[in-house]
PDB file of C-alpha atoms in Angstrom:
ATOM      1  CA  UNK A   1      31.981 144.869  69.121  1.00 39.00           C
ATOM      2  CA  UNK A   2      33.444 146.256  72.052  1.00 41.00           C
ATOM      3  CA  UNK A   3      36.658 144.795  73.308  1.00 35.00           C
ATOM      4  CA  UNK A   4      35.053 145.002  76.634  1.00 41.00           C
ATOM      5  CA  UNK A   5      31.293 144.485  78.070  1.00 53.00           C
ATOM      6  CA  UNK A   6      29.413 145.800  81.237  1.00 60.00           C
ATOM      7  CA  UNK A   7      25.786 145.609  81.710  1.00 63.00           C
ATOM      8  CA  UNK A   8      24.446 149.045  83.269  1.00 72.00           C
ATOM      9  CA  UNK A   9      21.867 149.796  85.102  1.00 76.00           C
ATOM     10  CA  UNK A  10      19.477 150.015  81.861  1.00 78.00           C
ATOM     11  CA  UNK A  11      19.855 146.818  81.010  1.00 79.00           C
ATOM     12  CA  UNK A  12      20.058 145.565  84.584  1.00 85.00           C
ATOM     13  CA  UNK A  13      16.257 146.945  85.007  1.00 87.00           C
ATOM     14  CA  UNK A  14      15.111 145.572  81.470  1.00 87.00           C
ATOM     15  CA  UNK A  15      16.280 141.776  82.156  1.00 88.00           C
ATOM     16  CA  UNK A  16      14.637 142.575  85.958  1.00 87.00           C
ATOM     17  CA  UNK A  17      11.476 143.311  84.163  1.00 90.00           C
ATOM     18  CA  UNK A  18      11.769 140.593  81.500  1.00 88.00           C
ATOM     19  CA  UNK A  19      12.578 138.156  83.928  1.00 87.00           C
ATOM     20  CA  UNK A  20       9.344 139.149  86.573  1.00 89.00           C
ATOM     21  CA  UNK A  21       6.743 138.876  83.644  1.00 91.00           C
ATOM     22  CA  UNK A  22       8.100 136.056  82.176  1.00 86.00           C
ATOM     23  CA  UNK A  23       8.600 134.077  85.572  1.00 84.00           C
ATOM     24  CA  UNK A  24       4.717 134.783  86.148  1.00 86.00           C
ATOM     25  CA  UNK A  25       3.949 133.108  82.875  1.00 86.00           C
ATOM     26  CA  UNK A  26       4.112 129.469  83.562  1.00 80.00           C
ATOM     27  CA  UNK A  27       0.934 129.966  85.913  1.00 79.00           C
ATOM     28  CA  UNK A  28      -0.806 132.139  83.606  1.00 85.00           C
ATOM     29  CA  UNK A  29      -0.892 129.328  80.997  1.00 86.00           C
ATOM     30  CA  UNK A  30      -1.477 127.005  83.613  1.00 80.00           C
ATOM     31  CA  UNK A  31      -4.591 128.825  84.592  1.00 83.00           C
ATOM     32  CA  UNK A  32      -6.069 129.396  80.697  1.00 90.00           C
ATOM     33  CA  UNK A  33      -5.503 125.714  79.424  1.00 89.00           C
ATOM     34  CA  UNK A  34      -8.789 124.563  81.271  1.00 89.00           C
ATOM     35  CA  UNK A  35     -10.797 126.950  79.315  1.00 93.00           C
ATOM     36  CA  UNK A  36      -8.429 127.370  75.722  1.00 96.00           C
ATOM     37  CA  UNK A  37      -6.250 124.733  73.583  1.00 96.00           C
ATOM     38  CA  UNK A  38      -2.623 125.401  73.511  1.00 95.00           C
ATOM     39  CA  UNK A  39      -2.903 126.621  70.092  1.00 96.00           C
ATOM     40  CA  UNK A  40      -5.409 129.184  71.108  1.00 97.00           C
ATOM     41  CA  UNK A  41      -3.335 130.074  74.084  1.00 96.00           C
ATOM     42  CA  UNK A  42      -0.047 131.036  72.007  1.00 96.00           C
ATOM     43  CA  UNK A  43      -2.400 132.559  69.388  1.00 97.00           C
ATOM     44  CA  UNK A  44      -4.499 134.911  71.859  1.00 97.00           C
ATOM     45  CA  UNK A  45      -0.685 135.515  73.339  1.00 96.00           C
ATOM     46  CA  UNK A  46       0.892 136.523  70.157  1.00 97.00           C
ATOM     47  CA  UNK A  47      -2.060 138.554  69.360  1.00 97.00           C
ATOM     48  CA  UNK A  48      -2.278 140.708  72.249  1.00 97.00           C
ATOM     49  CA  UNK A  49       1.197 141.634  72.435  1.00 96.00           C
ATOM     50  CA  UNK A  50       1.183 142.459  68.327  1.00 97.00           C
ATOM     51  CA  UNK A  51      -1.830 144.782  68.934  1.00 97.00           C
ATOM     52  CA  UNK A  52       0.253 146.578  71.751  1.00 96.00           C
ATOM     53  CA  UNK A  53       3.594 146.460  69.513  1.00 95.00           C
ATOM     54  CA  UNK A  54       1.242 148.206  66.604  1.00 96.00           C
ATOM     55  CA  UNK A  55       0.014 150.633  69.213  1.00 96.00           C
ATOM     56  CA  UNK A  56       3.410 152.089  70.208  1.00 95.00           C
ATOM     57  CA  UNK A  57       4.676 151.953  66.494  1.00 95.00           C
ATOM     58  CA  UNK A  58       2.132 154.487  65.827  1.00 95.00           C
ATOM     59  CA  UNK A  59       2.352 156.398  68.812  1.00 95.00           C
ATOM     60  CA  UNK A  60       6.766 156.646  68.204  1.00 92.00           C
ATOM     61  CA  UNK A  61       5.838 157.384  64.643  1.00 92.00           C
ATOM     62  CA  UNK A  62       8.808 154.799  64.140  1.00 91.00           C
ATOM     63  CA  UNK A  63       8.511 152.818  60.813  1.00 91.00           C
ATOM     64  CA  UNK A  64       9.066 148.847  60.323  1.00 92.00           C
ATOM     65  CA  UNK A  65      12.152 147.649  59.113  1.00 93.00           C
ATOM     66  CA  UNK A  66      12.348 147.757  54.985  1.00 93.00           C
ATOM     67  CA  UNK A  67      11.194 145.093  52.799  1.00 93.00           C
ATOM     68  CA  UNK A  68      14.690 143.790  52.512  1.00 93.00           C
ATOM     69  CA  UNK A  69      14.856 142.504  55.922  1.00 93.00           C
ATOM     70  CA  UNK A  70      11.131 140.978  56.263  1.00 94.00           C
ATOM     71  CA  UNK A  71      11.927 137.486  55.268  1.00 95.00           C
ATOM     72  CA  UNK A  72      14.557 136.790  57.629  1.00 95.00           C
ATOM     73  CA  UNK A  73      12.227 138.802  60.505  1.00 96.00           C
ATOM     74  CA  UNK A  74       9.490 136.577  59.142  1.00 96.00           C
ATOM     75  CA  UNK A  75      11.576 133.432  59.626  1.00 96.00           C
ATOM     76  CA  UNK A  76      12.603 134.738  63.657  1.00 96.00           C
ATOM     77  CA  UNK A  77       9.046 135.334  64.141  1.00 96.00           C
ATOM     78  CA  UNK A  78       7.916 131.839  63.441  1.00 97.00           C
ATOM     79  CA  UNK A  79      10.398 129.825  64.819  1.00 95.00           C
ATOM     80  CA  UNK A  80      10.960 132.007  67.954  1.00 94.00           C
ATOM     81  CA  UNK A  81       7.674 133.085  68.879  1.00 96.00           C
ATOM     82  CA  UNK A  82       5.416 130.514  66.847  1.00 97.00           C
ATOM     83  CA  UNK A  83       6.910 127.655  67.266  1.00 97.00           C
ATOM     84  CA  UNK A  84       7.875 128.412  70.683  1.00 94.00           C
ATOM     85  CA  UNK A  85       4.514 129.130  72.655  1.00 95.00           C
ATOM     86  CA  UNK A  86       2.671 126.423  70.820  1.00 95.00           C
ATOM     87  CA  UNK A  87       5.270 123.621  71.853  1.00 94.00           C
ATOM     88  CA  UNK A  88       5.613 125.044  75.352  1.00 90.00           C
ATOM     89  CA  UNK A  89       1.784 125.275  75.826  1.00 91.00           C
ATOM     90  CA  UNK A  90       1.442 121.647  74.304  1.00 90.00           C
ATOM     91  CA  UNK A  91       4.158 120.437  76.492  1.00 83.00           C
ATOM     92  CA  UNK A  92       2.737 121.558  79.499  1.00 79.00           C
ATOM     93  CA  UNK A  93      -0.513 119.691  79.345  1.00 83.00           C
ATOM     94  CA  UNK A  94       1.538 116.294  79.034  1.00 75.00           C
ATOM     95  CA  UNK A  95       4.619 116.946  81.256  1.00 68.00           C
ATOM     96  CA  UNK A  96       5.656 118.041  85.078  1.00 59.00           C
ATOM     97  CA  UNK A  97       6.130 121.414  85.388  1.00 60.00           C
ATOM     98  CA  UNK A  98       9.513 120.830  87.025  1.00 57.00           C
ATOM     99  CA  UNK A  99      10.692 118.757  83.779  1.00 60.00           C
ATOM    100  CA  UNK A 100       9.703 121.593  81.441  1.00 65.00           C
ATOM    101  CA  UNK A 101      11.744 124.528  84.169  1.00 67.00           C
ATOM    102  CA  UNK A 102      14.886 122.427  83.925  1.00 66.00           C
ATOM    103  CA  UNK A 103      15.018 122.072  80.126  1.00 70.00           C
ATOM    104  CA  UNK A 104      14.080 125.948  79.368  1.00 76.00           C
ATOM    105  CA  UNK A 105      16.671 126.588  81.826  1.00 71.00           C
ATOM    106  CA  UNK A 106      18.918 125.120  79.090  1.00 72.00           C
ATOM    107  CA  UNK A 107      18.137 127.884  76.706  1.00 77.00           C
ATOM    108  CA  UNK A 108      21.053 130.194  78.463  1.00 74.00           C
ATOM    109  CA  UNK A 109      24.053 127.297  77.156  1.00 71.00           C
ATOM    110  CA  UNK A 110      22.421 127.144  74.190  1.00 76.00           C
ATOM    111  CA  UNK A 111      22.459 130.444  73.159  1.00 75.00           C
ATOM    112  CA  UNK A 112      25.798 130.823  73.964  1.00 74.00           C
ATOM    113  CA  UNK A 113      26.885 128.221  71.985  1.00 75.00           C
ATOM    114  CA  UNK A 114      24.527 129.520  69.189  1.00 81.00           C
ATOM    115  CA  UNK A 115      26.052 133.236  69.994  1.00 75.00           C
ATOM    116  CA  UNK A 116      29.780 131.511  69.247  1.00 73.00           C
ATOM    117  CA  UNK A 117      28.881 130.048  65.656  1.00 73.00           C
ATOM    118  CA  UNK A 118      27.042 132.647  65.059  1.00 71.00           C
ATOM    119  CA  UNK A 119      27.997 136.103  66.018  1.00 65.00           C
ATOM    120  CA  UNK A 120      31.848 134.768  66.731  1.00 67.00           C
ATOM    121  CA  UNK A 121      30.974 135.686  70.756  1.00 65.00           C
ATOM    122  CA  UNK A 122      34.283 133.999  72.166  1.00 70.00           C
ATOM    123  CA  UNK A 123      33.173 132.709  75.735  1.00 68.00           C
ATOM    124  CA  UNK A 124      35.676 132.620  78.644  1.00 76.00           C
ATOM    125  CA  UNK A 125      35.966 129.427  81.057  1.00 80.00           C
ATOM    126  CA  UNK A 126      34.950 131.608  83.813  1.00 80.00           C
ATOM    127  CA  UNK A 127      31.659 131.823  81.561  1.00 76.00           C
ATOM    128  CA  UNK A 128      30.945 128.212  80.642  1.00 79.00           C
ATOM    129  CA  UNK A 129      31.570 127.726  84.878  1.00 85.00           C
ATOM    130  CA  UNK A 130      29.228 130.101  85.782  1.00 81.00           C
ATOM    131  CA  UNK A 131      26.578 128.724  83.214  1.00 76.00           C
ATOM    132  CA  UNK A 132      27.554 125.289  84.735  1.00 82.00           C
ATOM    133  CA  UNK A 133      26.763 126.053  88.182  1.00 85.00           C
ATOM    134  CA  UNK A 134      23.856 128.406  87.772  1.00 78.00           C
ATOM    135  CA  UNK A 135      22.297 125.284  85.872  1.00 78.00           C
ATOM    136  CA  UNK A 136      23.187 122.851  88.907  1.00 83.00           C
ATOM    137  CA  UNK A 137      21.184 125.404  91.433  1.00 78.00           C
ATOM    138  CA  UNK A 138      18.287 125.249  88.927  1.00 72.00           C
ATOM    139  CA  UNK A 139      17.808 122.168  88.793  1.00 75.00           C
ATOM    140  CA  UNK A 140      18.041 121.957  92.706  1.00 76.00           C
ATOM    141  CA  UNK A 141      15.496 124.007  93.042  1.00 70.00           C
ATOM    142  CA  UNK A 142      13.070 123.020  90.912  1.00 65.00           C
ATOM    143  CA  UNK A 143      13.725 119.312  93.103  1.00 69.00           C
ATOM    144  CA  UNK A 144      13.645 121.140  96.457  1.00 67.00           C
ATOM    145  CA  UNK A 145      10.241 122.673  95.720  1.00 59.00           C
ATOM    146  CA  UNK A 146       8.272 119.769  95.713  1.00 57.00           C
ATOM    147  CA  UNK A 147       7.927 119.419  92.163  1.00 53.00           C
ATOM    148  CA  UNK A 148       7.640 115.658  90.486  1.00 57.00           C
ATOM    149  CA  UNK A 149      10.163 115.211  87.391  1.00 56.00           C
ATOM    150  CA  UNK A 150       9.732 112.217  84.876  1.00 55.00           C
ATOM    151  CA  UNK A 151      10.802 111.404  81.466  1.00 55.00           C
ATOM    152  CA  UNK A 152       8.313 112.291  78.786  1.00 59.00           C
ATOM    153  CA  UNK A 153       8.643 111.800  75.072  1.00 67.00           C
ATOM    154  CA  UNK A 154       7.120 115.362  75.409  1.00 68.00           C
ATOM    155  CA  UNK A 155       9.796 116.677  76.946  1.00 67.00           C
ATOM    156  CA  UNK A 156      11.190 116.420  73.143  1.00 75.00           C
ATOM    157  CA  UNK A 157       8.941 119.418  72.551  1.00 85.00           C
ATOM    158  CA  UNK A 158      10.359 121.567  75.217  1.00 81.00           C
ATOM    159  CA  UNK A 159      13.658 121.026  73.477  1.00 82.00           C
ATOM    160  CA  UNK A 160      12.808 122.594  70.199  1.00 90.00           C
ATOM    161  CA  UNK A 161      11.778 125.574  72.668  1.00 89.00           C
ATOM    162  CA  UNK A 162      15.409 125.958  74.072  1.00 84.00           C
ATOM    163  CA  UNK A 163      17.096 125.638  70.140  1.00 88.00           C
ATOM    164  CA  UNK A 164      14.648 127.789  68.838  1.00 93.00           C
ATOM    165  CA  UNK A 165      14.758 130.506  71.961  1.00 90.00           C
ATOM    166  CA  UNK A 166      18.333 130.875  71.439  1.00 87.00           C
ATOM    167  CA  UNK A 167      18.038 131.130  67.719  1.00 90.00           C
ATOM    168  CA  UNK A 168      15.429 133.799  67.715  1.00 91.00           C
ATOM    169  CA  UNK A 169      17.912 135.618  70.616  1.00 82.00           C
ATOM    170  CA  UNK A 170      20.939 135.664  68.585  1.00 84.00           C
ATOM    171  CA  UNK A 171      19.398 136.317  65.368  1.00 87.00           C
ATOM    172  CA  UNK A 172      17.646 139.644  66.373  1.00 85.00           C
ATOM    173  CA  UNK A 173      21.198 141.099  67.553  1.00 80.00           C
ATOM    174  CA  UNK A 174      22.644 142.304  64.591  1.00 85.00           C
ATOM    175  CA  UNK A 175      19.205 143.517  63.124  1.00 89.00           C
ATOM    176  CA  UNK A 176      18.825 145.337  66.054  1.00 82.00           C
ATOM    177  CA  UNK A 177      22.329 147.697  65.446  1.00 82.00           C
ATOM    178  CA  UNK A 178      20.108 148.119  62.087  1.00 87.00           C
ATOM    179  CA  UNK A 179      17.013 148.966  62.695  1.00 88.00           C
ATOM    180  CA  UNK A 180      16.884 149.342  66.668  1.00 84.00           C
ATOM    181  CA  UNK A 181      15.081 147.366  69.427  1.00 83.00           C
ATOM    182  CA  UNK A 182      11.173 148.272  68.595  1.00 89.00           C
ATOM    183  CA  UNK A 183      10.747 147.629  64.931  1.00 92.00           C
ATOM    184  CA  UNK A 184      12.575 144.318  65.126  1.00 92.00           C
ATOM    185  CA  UNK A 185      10.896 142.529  68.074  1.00 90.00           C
ATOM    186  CA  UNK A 186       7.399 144.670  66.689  1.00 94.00           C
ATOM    187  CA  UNK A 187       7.682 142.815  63.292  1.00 96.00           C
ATOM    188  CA  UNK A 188       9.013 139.555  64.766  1.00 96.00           C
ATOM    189  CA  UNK A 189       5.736 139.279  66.831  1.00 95.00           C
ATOM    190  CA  UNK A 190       3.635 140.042  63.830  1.00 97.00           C
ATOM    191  CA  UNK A 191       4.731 137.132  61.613  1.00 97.00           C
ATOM    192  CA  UNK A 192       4.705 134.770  64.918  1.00 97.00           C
ATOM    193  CA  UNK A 193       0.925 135.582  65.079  1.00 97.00           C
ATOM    194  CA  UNK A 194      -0.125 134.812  61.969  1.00 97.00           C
ATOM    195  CA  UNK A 195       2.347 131.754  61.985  1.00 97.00           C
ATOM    196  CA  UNK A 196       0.192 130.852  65.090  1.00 97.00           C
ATOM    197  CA  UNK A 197      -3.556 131.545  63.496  1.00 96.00           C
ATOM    198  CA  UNK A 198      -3.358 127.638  61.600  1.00 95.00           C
ATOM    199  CA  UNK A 199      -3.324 126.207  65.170  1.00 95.00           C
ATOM    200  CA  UNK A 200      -5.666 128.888  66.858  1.00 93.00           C
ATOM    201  CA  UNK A 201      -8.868 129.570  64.701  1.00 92.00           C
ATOM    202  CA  UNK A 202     -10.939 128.341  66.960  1.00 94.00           C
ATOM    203  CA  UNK A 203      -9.971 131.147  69.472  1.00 95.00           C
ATOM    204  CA  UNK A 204     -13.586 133.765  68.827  1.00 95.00           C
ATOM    205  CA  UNK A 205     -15.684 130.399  70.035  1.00 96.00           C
ATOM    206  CA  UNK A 206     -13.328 129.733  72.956  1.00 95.00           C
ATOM    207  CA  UNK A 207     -13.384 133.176  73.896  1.00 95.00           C
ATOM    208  CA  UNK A 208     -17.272 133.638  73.882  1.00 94.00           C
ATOM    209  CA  UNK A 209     -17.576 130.502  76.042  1.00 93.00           C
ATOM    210  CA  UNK A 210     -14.670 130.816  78.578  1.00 95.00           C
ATOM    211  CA  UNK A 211     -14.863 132.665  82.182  1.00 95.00           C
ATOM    212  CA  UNK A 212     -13.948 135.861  82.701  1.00 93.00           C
ATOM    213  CA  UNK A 213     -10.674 134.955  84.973  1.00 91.00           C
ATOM    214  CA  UNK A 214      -9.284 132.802  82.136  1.00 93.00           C
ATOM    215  CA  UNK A 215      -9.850 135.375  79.767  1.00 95.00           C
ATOM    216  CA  UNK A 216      -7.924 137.687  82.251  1.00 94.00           C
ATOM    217  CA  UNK A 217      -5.121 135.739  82.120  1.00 93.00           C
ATOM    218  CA  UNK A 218      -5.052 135.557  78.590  1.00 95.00           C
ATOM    219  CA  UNK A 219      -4.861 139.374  78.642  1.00 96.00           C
ATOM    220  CA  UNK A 220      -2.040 139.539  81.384  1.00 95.00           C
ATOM    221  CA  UNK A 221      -0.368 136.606  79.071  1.00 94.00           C
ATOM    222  CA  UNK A 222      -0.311 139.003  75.957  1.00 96.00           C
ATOM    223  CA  UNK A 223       0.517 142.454  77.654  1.00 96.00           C
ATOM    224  CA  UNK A 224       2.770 141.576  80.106  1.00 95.00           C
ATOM    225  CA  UNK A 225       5.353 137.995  79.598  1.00 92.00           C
ATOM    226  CA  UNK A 226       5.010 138.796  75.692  1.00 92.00           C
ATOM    227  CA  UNK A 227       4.805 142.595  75.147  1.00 94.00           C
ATOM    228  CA  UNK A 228       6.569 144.229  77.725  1.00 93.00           C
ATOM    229  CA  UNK A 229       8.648 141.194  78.744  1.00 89.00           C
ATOM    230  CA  UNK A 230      10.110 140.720  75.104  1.00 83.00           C
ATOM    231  CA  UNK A 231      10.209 144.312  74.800  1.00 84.00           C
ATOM    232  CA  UNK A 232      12.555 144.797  77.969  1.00 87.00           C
ATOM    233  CA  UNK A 233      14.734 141.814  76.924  1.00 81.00           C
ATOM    234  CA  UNK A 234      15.524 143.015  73.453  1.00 77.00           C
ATOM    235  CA  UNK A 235      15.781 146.390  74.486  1.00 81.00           C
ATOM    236  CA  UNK A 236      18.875 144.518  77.265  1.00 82.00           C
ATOM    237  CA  UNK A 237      20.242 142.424  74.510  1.00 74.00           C
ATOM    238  CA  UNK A 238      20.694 145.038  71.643  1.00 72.00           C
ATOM    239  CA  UNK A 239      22.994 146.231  74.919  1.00 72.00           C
ATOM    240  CA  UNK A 240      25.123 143.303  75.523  1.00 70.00           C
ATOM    241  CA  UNK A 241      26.355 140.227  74.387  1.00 69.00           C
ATOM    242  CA  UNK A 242      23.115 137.734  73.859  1.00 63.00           C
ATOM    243  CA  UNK A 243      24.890 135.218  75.917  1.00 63.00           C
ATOM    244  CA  UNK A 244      25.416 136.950  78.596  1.00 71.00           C
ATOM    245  CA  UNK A 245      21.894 138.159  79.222  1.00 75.00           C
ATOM    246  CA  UNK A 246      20.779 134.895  78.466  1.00 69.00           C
ATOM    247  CA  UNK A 247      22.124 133.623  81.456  1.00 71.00           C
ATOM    248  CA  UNK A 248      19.899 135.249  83.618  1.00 79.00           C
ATOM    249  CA  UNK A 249      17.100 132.976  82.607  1.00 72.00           C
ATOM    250  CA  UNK A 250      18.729 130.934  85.748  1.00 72.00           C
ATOM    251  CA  UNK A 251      17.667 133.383  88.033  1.00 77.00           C
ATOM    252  CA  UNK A 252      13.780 132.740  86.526  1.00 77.00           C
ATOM    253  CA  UNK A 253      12.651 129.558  88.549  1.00 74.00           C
ATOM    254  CA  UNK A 254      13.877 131.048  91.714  1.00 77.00           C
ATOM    255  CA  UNK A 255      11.761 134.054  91.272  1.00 78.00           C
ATOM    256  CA  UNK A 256       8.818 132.096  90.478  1.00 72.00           C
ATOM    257  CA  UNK A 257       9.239 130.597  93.860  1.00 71.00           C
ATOM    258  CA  UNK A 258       8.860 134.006  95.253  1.00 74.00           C
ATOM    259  CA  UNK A 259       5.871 135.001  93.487  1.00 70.00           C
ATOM    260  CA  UNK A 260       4.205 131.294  94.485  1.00 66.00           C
ATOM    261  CA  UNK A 261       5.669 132.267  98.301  1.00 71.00           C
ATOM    262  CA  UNK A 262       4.022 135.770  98.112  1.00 74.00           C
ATOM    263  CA  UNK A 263       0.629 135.107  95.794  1.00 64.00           C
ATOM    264  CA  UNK A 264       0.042 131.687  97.286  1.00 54.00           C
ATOM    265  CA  UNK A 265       1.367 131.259 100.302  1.00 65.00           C
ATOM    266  CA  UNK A 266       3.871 128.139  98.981  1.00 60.00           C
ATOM    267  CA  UNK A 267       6.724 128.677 101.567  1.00 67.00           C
ATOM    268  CA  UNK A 268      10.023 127.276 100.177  1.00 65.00           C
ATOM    269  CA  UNK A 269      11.973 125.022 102.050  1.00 72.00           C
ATOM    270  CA  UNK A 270      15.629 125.359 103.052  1.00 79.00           C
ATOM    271  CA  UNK A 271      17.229 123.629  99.751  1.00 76.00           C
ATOM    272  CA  UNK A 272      15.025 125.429  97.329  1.00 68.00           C
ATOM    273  CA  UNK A 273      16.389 129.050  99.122  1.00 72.00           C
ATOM    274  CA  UNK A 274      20.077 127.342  99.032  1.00 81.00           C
ATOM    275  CA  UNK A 275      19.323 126.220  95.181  1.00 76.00           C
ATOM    276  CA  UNK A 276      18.214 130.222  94.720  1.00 73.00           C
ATOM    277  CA  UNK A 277      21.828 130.881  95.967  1.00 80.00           C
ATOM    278  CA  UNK A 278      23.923 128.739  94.117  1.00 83.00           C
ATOM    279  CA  UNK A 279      21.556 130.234  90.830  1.00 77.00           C
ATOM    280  CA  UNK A 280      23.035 133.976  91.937  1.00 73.00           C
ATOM    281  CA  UNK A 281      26.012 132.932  91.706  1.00 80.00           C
ATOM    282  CA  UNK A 282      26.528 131.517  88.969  1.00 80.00           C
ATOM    283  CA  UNK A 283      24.829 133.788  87.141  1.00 71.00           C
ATOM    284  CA  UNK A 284      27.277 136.671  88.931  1.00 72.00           C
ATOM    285  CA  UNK A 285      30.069 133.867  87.737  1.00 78.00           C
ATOM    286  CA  UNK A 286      29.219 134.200  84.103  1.00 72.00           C
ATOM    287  CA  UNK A 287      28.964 137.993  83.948  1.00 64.00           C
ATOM    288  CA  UNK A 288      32.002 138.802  85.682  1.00 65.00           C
ATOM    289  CA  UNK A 289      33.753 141.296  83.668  1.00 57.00           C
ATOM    290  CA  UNK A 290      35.326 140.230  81.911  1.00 50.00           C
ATOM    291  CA  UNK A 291      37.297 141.040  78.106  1.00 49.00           C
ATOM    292  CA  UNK A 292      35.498 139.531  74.660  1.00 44.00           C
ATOM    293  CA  UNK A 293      38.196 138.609  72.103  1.00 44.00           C
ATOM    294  CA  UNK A 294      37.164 139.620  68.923  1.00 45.00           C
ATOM    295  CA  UNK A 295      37.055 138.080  66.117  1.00 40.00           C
ATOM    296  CA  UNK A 296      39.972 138.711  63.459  1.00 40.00           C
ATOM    297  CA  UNK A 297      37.408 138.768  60.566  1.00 38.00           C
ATOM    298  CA  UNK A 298      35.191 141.800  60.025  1.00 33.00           C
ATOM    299  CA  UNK A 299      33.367 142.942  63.152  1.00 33.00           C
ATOM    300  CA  UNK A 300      29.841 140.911  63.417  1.00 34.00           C
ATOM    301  CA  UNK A 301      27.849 143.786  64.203  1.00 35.00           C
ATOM    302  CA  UNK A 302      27.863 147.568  66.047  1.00 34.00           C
ATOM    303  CA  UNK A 303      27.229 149.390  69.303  1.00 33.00           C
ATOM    304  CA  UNK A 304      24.672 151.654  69.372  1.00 35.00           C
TER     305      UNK A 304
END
């Protein structure tokens, strides 16, 4: 690992992207659920995006990872894409919206934390404070904007989406400086869809009975929050330290808002654009420049 850590303008433009699909998400699934179980959701989802994965992997003539690796990509595609759609999409039909935000929006600490056991990623105070505060301007947000928060044995679900998320984060890093960005998040994806066929084989009859629109948004589900979205946020943390792009996930509610303000007309109020603020900052806070000390073992894993 580098001693030191900037995120260029590469990276920069692959969270912006990752961030903008996956931010547009929450009413996708929102919009499908009438017409599709959650199961069939995350399936359809996973399925899309693999097809898409396959599709480039042919067209870059790149091969998949060898044999060696497959159980442990295997084990990242279930738990972080599997598991992780089908509680989210389960969640979401028994919980506030606003309760689910402010959980994911855990997923940033967690990974960190995971990131420190893990990969030996020493954090700085000036890190854990900007995590801190970007989390306090999330969580005014998702207040400001209207949105009703309750407790929900539920919410237990959403939970097991922020451990898992910052499992499947970390673990990809050093298989990336192996095998590089496409082949790992290509074969992750495969074994999360057929770890998510048991709870969507029921997705052909759905399909031939549902409208048009929700089908639509199953598409824009699968091509753009999964393919390209995953696709631009491995590609920005094979670049950086997975904590540190993890904290932009803060700046995701906020630019939901937007999209709700632009799409459908939902003009935030004066606390959610002050929330938005205090979420920039802290997510400038914890990726200040800032030096990583290494580890006095063996280095974890390499630059590419």
């Amino acid at each position: 690992m580098s001693t030191s850590e900037r995120l260029g303008g590469g990276a920069l433009f692959a969270i912006a992207v990752a961030l903008f699909t996956w931010s547009s998400a929450y009413a996708a699934i929102a919009y499908a659920l009438p017409s599709f179980t959650p199961g069939e959701v995350a399936l359809a989802r996973l399925l899309i995006a693999s097809l898409c994965f396959a599709a480039l992997l042919v067209i870059r003539r790149q091969p998949l990872p060898p044999v060696r690796d497959w159980p442990q990509l295997a084990l990242l595609g279930v738990i972080g894409l599997t598991t992780y759609h089908v509680c989210l999409n389960y969640a979401e039909t028994r919980i506030a919206s606003g309760t689910a935000s402010i959980i994911i929006s855990l997923v940033p600490a967690a990974t960190a934390v995971v990131s420190a056991f893990w990969l030996r990623e020493r954090l700085s105070l000036r890190t854990w404070l900007g995590l801190a505060v970007a989390l306090a301007g999330t969580v005014l947000v998702v207040l400001a904007s209207g949105q009703r928060v309750e407790a929900d044995p539920k919410a237990l679900l959403v939970l097991v989406c922020v451990l898992v998320s910052a499992i499947f984060f970390v673990g990809q890093k050093p298989l990336f400086a192996r095998h590089g960005t496409l082949s790992v998040t290509a074969s992750t994806f495969f074994a999360g869809t057929l770890g998510a066929l048991p709870f969507g084989w029921h997705l052909p009859w759905a399909l031939a009975a549902a409208p048009w629109p929700h089908m639509a948004s199953l598409l824009w589900l699968g091509i753009a929050p999964s393919f390209l979205g995953y696709l631009a946020w491995s590609f920005a943390i094979h670049r950086a330290s997975a904590s540190r792009v993890s904290s932009f996930i803060y700046l995701s509610p906020p630019i939901a808002i937007v999209i709700g303000w632009l799409w459908l007309h939902e003009i935030p109020g004066p606390m959610v654009l002050v929330g938005g603020v205090i979420v920039i900052a802290g997510v400038v806070l914890a990726n200040a420049r800032r030096r990583v000390v290494p580890a006095p073992a063996v280095e974890v894993c390499e630059q590419a």
